[in-house]
Short mmCIF file of C-alpha atoms in Angstrom, two decimals:
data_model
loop_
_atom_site.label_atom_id
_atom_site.label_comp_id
_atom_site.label_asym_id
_atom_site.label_seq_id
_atom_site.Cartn_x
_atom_site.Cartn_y
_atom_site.Cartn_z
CA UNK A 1 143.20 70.70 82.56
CA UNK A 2 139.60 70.15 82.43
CA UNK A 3 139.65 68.48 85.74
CA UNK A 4 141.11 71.77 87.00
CA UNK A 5 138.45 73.73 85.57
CA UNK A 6 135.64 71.60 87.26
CA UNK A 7 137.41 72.25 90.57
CA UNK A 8 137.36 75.89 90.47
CA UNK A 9 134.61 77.36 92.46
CA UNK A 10 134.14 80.96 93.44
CA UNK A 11 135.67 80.32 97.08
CA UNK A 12 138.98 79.95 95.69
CA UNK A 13 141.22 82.29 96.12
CA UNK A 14 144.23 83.71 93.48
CA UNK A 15 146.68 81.64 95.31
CA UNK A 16 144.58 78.51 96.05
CA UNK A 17 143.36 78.48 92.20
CA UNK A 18 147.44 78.70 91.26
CA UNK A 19 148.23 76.04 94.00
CA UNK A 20 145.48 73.90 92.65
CA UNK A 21 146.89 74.56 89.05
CA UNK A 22 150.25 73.65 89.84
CA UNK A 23 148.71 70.20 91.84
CA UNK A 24 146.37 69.08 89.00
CA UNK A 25 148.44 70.05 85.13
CA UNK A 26 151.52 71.22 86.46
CA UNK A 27 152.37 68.08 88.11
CA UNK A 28 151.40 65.97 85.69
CA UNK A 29 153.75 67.59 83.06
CA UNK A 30 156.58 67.08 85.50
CA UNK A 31 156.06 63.68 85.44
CA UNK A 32 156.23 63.19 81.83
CA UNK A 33 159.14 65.66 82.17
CA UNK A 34 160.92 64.03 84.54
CA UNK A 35 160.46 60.63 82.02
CA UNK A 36 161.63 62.48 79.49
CA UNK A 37 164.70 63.59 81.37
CA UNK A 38 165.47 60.55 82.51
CA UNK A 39 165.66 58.98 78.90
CA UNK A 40 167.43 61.21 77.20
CA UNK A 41 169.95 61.15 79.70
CA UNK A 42 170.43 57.59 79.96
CA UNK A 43 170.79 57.39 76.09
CA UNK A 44 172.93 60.16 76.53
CA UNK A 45 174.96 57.66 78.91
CA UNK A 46 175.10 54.79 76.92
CA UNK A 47 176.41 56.51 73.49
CA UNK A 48 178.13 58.17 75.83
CA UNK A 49 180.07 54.81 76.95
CA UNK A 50 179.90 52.95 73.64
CA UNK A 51 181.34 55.80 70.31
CA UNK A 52 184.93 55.97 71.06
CA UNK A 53 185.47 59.09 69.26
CA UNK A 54 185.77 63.05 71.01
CA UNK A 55 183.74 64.64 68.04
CA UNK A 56 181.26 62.22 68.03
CA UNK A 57 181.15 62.02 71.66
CA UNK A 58 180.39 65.91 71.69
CA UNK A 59 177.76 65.71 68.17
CA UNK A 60 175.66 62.99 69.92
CA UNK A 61 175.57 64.90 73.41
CA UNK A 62 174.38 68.10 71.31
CA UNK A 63 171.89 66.36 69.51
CA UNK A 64 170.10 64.38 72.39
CA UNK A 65 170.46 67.86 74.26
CA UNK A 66 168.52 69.80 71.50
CA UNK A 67 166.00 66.54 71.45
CA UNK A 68 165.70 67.05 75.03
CA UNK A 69 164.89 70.46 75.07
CA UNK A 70 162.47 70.58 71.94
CA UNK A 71 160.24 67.25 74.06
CA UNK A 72 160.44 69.11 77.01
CA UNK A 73 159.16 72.96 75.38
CA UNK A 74 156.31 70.75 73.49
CA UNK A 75 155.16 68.92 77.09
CA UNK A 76 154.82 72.44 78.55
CA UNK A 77 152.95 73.82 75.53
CA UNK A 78 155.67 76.47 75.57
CA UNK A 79 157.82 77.50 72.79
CA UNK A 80 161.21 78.81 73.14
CA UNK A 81 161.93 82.36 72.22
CA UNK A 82 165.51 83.77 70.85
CA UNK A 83 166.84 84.54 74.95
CA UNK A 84 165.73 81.19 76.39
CA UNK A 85 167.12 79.05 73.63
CA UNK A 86 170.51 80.98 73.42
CA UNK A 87 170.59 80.27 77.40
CA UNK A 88 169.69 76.65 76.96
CA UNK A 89 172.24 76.60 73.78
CA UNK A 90 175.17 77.05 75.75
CA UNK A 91 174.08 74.96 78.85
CA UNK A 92 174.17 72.34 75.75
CA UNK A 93 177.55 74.04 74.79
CA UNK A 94 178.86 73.58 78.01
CA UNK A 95 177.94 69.60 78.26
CA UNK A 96 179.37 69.31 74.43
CA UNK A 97 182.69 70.43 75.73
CA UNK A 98 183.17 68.04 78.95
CA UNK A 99 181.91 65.48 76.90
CA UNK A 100 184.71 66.40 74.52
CA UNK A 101 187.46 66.41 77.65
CA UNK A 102 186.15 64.04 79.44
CA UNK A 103 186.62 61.80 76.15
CA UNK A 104 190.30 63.07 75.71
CA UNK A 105 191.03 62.57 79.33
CA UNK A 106 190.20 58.94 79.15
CA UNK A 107 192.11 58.21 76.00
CA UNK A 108 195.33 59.99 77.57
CA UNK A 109 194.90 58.25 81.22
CA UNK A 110 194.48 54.76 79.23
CA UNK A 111 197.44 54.88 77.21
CA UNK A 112 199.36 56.17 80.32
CA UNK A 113 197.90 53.51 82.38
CA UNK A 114 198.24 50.92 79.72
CA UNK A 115 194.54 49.84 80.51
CA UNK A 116 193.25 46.36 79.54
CA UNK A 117 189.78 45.94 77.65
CA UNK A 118 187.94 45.79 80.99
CA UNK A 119 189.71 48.64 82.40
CA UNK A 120 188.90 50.58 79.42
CA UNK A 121 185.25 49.64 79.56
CA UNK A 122 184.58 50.47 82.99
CA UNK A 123 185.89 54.09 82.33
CA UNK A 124 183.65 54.64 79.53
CA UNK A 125 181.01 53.87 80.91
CA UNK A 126 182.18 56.23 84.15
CA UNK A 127 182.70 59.00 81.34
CA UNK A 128 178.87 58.13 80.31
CA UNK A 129 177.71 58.38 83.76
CA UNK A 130 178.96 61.61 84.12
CA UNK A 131 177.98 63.11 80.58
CA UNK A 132 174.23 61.14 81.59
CA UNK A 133 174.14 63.20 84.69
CA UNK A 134 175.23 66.92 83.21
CA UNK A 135 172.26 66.67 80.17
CA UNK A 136 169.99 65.44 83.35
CA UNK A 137 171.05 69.09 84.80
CA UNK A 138 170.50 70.87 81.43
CA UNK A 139 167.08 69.10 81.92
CA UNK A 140 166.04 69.87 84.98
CA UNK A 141 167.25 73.46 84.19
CA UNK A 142 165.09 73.40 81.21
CA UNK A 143 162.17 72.16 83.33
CA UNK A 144 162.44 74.98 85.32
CA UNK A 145 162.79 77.91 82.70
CA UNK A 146 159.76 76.58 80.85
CA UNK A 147 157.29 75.42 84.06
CA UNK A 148 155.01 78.83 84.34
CA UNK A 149 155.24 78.30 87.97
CA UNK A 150 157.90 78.33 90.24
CA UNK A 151 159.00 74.76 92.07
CA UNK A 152 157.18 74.58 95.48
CA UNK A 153 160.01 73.09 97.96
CA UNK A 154 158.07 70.36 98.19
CA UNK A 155 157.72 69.28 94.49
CA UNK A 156 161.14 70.37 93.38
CA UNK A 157 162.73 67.80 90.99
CA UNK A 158 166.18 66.48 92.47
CA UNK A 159 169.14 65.32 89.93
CA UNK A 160 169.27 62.50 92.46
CA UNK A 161 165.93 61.14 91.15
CA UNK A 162 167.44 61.00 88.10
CA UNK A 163 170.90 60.15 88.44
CA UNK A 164 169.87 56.55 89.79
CA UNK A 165 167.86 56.19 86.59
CA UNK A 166 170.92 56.85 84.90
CA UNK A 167 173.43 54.53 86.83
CA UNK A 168 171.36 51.32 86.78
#
């Protein structure tokens, strides 16, 4: 931030001051963002792929969400009024309920398929894949919604960015 201040001069104009803002801070928070993202999401993965249970499944997805969120509001200095968290809540809603199907899918199609242990463990840890990449997307969408600029199309941050994080 200081750095940014120092680089202001009186030749700037509005837009080059905000463009020079969004290059110097801004960018830095996404980074940390985009670490933060990508950690949650992979821990999101891996309990994901390892609690056998629906209702836990759908507890620990809701609580790394609301982690998430809460690491993510205190990197961009911002904090969350009564409208942004009720839009992030059911974003984390949402995920909590496909972790929650996703879970009883897999217990119905291994029963019907009469999976052996590795077939068993290979679909959990699809299932956490998938649940990894949705609280990735609640990220990013939180990124957004708390950045106090817009994304330039050049410094957009792409779930694909993430989502190899996730699957390694």
């Amino acid at each position: 931030y200081q750095r940014w201040l120092q680089a202001i001069t009186d030749s700037h104009s509005d837009s080059e001051i905000l463009e020079l803002y969004d290059t110097m801070v801004i960018s830095e928070q996404d980074k940390i963002a985009v670490q933060i993202v990508s950690k949650f999401s992979t821990e999101s993965a891996a309990l994901i792929a390892i609690t056998p249970l629906a209702l836990a499944d759908m507890f620990l997805v809701a609580w790394r969400s609301i982690k998430m969120l809460d690491s993510l509001a205190d990197i961009y200095g911002v904090e969350l009024g009564y409208w942004s968290r009720i839009k992030l809540f059911k974003a984390i809603l949402f995920n909590m309920a496909m972790a929650g199907v996703s879970d009883l899918a897999v217990d119905a199609s291994i029963d019907l398929l009469s999976m052996d242990l590795a077939g068993k463990v290979s679909v959990r840890a699809a299932q956490g894949v998938g649940v990894g990449v949705l609280t990735a997307r609640l990220g990013i969408r939180a990124m957004a919604l708390l950045r106090p600029l817009r994304w330039r199309d050049d410094n957009q941050v792409k779930l694909s960015s993430i989502r190899k994080a996730i699957a390694e």
